[in-house]
mmCIF file of C-alpha atoms in Angstrom:
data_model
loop_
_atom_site.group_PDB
_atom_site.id
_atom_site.type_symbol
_atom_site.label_atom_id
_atom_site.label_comp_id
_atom_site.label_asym_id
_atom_site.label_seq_id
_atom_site.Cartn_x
_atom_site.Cartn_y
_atom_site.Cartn_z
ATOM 1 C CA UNK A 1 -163.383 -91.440 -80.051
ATOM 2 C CA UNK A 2 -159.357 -91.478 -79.121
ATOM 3 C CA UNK A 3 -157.706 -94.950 -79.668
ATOM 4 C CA UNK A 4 -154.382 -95.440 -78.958
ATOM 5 C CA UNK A 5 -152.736 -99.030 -80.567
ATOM 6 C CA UNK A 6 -149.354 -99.954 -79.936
ATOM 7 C CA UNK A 7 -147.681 -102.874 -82.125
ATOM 8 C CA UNK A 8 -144.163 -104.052 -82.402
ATOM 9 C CA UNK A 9 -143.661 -106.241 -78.810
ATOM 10 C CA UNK A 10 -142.207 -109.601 -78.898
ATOM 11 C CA UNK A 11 -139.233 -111.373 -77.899
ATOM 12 C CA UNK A 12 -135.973 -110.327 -77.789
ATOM 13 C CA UNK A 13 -132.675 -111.937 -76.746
ATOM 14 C CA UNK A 14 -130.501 -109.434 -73.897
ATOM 15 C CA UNK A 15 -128.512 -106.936 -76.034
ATOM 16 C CA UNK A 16 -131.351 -106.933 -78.577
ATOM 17 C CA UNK A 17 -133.599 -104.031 -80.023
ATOM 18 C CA UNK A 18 -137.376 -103.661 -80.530
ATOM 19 C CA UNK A 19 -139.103 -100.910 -81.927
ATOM 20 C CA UNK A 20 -142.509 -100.591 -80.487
ATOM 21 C CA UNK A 21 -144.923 -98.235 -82.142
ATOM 22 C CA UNK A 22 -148.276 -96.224 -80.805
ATOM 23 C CA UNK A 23 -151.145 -95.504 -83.559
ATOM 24 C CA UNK A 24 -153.557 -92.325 -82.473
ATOM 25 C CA UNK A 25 -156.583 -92.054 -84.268
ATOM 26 C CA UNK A 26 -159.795 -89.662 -82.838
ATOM 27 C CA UNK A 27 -158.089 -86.785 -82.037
ATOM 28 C CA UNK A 28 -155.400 -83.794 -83.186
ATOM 29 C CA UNK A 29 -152.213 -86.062 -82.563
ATOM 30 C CA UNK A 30 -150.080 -82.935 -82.528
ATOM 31 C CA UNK A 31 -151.392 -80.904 -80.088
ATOM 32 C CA UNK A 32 -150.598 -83.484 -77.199
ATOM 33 C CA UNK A 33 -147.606 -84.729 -75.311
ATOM 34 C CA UNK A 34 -147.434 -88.569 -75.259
ATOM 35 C CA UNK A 35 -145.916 -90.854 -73.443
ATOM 36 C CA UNK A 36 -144.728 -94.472 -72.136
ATOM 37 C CA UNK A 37 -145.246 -96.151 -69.650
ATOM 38 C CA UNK A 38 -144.276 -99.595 -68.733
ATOM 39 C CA UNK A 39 -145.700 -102.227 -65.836
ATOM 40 C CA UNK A 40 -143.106 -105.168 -65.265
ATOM 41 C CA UNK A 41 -144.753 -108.244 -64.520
ATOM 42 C CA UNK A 42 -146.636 -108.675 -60.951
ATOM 43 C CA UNK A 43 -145.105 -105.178 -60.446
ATOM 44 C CA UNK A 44 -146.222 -101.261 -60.380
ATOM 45 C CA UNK A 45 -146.456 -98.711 -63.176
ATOM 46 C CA UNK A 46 -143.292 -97.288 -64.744
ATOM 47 C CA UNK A 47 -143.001 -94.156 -66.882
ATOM 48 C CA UNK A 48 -140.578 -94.682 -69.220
ATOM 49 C CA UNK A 49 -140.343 -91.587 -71.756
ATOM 50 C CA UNK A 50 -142.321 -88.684 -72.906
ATOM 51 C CA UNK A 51 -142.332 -86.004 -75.610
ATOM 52 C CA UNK A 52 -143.863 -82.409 -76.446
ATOM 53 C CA UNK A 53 -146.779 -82.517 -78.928
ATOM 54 C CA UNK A 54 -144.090 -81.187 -81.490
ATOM 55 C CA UNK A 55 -141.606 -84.276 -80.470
ATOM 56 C CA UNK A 56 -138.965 -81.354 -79.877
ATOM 57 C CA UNK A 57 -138.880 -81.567 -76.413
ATOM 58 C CA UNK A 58 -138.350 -85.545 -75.104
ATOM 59 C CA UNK A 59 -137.615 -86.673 -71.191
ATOM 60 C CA UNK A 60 -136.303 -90.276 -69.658
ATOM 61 C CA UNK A 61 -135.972 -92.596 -67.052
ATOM 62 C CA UNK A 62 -132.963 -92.950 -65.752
ATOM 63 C CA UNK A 63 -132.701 -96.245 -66.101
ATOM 64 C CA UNK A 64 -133.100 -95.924 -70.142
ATOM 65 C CA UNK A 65 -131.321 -92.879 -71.276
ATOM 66 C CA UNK A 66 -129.071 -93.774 -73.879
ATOM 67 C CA UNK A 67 -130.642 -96.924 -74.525
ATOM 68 C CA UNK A 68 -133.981 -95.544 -75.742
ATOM 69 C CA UNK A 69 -135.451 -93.074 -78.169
ATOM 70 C CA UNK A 70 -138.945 -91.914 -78.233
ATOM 71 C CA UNK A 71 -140.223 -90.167 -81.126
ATOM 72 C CA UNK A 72 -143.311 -89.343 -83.262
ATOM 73 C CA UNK A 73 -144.408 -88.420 -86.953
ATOM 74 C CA UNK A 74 -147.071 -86.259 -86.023
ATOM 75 C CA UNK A 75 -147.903 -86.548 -90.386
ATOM 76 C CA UNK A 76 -149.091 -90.408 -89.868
ATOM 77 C CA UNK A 77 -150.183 -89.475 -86.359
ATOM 78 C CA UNK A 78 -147.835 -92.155 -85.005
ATOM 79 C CA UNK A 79 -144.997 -92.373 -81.961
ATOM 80 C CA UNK A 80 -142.548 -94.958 -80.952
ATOM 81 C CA UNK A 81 -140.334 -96.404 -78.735
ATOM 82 C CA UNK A 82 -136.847 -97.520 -80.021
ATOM 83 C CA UNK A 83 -135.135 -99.746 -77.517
ATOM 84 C CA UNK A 84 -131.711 -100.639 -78.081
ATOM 85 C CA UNK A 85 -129.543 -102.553 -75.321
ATOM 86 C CA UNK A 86 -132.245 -104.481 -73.900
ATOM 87 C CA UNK A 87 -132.120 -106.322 -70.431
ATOM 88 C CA UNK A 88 -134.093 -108.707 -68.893
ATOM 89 C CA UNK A 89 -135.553 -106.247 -66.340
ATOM 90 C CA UNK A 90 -136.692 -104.294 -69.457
ATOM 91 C CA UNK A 91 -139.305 -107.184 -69.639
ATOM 92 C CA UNK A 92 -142.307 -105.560 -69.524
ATOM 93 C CA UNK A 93 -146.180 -104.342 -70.370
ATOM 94 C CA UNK A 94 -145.776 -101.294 -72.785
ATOM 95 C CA UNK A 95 -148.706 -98.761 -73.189
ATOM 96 C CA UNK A 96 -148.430 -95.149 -74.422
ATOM 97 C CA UNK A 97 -150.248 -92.771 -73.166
ATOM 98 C CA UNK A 98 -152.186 -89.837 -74.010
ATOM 99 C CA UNK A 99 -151.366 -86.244 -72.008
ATOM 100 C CA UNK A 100 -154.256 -83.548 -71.834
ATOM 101 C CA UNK A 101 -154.237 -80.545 -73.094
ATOM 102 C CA UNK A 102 -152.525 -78.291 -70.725
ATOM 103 C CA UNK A 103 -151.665 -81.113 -68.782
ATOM 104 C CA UNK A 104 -148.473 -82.928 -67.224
ATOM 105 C CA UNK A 105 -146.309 -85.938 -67.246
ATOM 106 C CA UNK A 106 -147.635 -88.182 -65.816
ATOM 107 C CA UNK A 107 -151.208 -87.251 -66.355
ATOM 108 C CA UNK A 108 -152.443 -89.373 -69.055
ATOM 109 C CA UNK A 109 -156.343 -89.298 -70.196
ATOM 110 C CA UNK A 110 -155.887 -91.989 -72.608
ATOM 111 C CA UNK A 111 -153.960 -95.551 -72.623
ATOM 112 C CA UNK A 112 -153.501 -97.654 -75.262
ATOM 113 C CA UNK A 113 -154.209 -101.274 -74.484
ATOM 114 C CA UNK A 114 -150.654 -102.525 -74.141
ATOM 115 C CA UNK A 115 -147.890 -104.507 -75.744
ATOM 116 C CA UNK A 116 -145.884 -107.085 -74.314
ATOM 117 C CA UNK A 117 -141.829 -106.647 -74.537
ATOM 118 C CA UNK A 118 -140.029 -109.778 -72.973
ATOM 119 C CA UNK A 119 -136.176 -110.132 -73.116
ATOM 120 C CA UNK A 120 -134.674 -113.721 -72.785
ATOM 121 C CA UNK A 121 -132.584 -115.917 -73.840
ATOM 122 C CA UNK B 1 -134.007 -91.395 -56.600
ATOM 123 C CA UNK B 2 -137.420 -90.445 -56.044
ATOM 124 C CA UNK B 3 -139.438 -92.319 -54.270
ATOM 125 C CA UNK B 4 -143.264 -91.819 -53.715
ATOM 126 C CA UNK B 5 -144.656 -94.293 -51.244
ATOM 127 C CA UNK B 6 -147.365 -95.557 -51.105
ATOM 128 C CA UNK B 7 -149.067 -98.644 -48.495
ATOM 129 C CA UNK B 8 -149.032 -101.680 -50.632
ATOM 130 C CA UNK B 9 -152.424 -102.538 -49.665
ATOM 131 C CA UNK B 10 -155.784 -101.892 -47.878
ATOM 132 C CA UNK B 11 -159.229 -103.268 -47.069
ATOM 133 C CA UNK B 12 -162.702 -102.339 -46.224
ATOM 134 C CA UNK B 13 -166.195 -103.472 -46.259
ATOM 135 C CA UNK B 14 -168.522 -102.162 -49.061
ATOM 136 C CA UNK B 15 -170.208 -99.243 -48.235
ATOM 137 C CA UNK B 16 -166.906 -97.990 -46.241
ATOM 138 C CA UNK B 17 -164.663 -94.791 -46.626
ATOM 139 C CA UNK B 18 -161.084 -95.815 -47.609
ATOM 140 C CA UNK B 19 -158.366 -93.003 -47.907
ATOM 141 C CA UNK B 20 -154.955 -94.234 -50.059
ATOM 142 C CA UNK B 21 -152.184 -91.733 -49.433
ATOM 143 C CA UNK B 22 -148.923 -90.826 -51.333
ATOM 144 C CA UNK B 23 -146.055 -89.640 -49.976
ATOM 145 C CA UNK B 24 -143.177 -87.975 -51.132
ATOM 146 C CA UNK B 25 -140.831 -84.843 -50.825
ATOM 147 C CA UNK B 26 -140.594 -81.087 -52.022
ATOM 148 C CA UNK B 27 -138.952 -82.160 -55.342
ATOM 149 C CA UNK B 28 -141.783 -83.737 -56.508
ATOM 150 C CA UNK B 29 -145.529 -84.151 -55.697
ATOM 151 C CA UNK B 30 -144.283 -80.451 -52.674
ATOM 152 C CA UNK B 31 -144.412 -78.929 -55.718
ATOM 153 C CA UNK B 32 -146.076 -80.215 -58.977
ATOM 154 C CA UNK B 33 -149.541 -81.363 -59.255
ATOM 155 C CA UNK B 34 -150.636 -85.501 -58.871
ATOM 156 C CA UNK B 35 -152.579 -87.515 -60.647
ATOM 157 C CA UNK B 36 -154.466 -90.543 -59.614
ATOM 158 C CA UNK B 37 -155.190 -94.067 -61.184
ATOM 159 C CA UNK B 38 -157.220 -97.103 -61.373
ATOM 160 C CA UNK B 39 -156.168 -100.333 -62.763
ATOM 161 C CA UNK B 40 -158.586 -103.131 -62.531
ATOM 162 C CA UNK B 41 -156.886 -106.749 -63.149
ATOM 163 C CA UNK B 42 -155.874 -107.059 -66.749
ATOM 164 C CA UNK B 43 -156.545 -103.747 -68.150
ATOM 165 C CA UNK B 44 -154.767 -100.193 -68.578
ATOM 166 C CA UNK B 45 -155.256 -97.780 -66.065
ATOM 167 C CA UNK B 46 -157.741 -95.474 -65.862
ATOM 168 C CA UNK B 47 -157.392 -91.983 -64.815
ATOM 169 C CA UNK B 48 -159.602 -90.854 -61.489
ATOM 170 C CA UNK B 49 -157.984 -87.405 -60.706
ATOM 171 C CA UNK B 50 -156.079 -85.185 -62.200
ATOM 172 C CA UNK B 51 -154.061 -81.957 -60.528
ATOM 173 C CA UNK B 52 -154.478 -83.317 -57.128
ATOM 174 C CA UNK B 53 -158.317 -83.109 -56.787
ATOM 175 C CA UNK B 54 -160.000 -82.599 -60.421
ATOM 176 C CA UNK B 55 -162.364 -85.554 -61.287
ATOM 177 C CA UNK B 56 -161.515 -87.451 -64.330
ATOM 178 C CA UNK B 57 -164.913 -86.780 -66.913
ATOM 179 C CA UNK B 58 -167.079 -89.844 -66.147
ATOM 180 C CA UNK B 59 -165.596 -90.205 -62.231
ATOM 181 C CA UNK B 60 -168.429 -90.846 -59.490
ATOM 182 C CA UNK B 61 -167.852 -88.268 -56.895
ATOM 183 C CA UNK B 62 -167.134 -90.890 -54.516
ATOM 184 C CA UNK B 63 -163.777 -90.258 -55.577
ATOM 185 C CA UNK B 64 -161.704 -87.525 -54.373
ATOM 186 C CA UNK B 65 -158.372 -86.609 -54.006
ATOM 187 C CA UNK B 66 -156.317 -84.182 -51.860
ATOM 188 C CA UNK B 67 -152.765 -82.484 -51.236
ATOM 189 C CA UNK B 68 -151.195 -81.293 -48.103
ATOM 190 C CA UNK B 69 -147.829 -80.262 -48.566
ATOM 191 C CA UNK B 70 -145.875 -83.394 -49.554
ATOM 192 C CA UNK B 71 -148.658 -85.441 -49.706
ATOM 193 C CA UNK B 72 -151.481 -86.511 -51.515
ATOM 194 C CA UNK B 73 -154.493 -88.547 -50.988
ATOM 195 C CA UNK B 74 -157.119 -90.486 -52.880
ATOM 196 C CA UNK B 75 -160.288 -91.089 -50.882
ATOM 197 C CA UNK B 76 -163.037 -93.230 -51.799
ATOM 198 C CA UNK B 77 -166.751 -93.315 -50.160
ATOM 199 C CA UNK B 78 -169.126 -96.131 -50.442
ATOM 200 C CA UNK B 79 -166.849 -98.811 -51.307
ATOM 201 C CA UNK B 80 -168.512 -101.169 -53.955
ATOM 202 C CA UNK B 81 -166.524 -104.200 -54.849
ATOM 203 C CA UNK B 82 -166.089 -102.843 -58.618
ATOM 204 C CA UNK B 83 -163.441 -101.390 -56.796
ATOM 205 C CA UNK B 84 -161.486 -103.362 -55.986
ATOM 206 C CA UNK B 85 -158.116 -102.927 -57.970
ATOM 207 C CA UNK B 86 -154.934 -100.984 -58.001
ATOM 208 C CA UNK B 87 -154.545 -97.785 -57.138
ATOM 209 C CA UNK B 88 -151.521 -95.630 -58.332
ATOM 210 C CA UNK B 89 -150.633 -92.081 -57.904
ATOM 211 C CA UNK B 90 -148.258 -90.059 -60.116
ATOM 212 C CA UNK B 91 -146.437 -86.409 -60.243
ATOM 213 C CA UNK B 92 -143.327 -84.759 -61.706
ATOM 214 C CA UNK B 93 -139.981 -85.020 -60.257
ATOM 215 C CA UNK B 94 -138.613 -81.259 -60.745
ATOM 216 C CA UNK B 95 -134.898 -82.406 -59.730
ATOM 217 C CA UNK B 96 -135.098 -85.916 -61.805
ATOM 218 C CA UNK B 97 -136.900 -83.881 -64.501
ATOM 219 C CA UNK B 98 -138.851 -87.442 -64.694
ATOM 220 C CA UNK B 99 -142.187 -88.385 -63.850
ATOM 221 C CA UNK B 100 -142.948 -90.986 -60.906
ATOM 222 C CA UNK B 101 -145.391 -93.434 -59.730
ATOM 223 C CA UNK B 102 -145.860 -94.501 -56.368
ATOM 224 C CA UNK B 103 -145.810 -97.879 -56.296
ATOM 225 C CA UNK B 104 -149.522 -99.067 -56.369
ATOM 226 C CA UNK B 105 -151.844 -99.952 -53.363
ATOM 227 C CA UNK B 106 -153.693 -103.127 -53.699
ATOM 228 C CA UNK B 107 -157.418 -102.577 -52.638
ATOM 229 C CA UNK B 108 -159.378 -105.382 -51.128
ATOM 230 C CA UNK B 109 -163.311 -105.129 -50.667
ATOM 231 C CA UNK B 110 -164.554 -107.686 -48.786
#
């Protein structure tokens, strides 16, 4: 069975960092594009990042290039979210997300169950 | 920007037909494929269709999903009140190189 975990949310102050992380388990973790995505509070869905099953190949949001990095050690079948810079509107629901084989961003088959990321004084 | 729009909200009575539609422009869902989501209260979404009208593996085919040009739509047939929840749609944005969600549509059975 696929299970996606992520771990690492919390609070942060503005200007802060927070690396979240996303633990696979049930599948080949290297043949699949992952992703984040992100749902503000009382507000829609927001993809945030993505990368290639190989983690050569990574995309953004606009509004967190150069802010965040998404990567993946496809050895401990892992990925994660550094965020430096953080802002309040950054506050958020994190999940990452699985993409099918042959699939797209943002078609995701699996979610993780979500971490919470609030920045605040 | 892109922006794919979707009506914040709709109702029906059970047993109804509702149709949810998502619009946008050329760059993204006029030419790249859409995916559609379900997100009851509380939980992760759950994907109903992918690459515009596929069925998700476990999907009633109640649901079903369409494109026409620069839009998409998610239809759903004998409304039951398990489904009731957010609805989302999603595709690539080929000029943004980015991927977009519309911004949810609230469904009400009542």
């Amino acid at each position: 069975e696929v299970h996606l975990g992520e771990s690492g949310g919390g609070l942060v102050q503005p200007g802060g960092s927070l690396r979240l992380s996303c633990a696979a388990s049930g599948f080949t973790f290297n043949f699949y594009a992952m992703s984040w995505v992100r749902q503000a509070p009382g507000k829609g869905l927001e993809w945030v990042a993505g990368l290639s099953g190989g983690g050569g190949t990574t995309y953004y949001t606009d509004s967190v290039k150069g802010r965040f990095t998404i990567s993946r050690n496809n050895s401990r079948n892992m990925m994660y979210l550094q965020m430096d810079s953080l802002r309040a509107e950054d506050t958020a629901v994190y999940y990452c997300a699985r993409v099918p084989n042959a699939g797209f961003f943002p078609l995701f088959d699996s979610w993780g169950q979500g971490i919470v990321v609030t920045v605040s004084t | 920007q892109s922006v794919v729009t979707q009506p914040p909200s709709l109702s029906a009575a059970p047993g109804q037909k509702v149709t949810i539609s998502c619009s946008g422009t050329s760059s993204d869902i006029g030419n790249n494929y859409v995916a559609w989501y379900q997100q009851l209260p509380g939980t992760a979404p759950k994907l109903l269709i992918s690459e515009n009208n596929k069925r998700a593996s476990g999907i009633p085919d109640r649901f079903s999903g369409s494109k026409s040009g620069t839009s998409a739509t998610l239809g759903i047939t004998g409304l039951q009140t398990g489904d009731e929840a957010d609805y989302y749609c999603g595709t690539w944005d080929s000029n943004l190189r980015a991927a977009v969600f519309g911004g949810g549509t609230k469904l009400t059975v009542l």
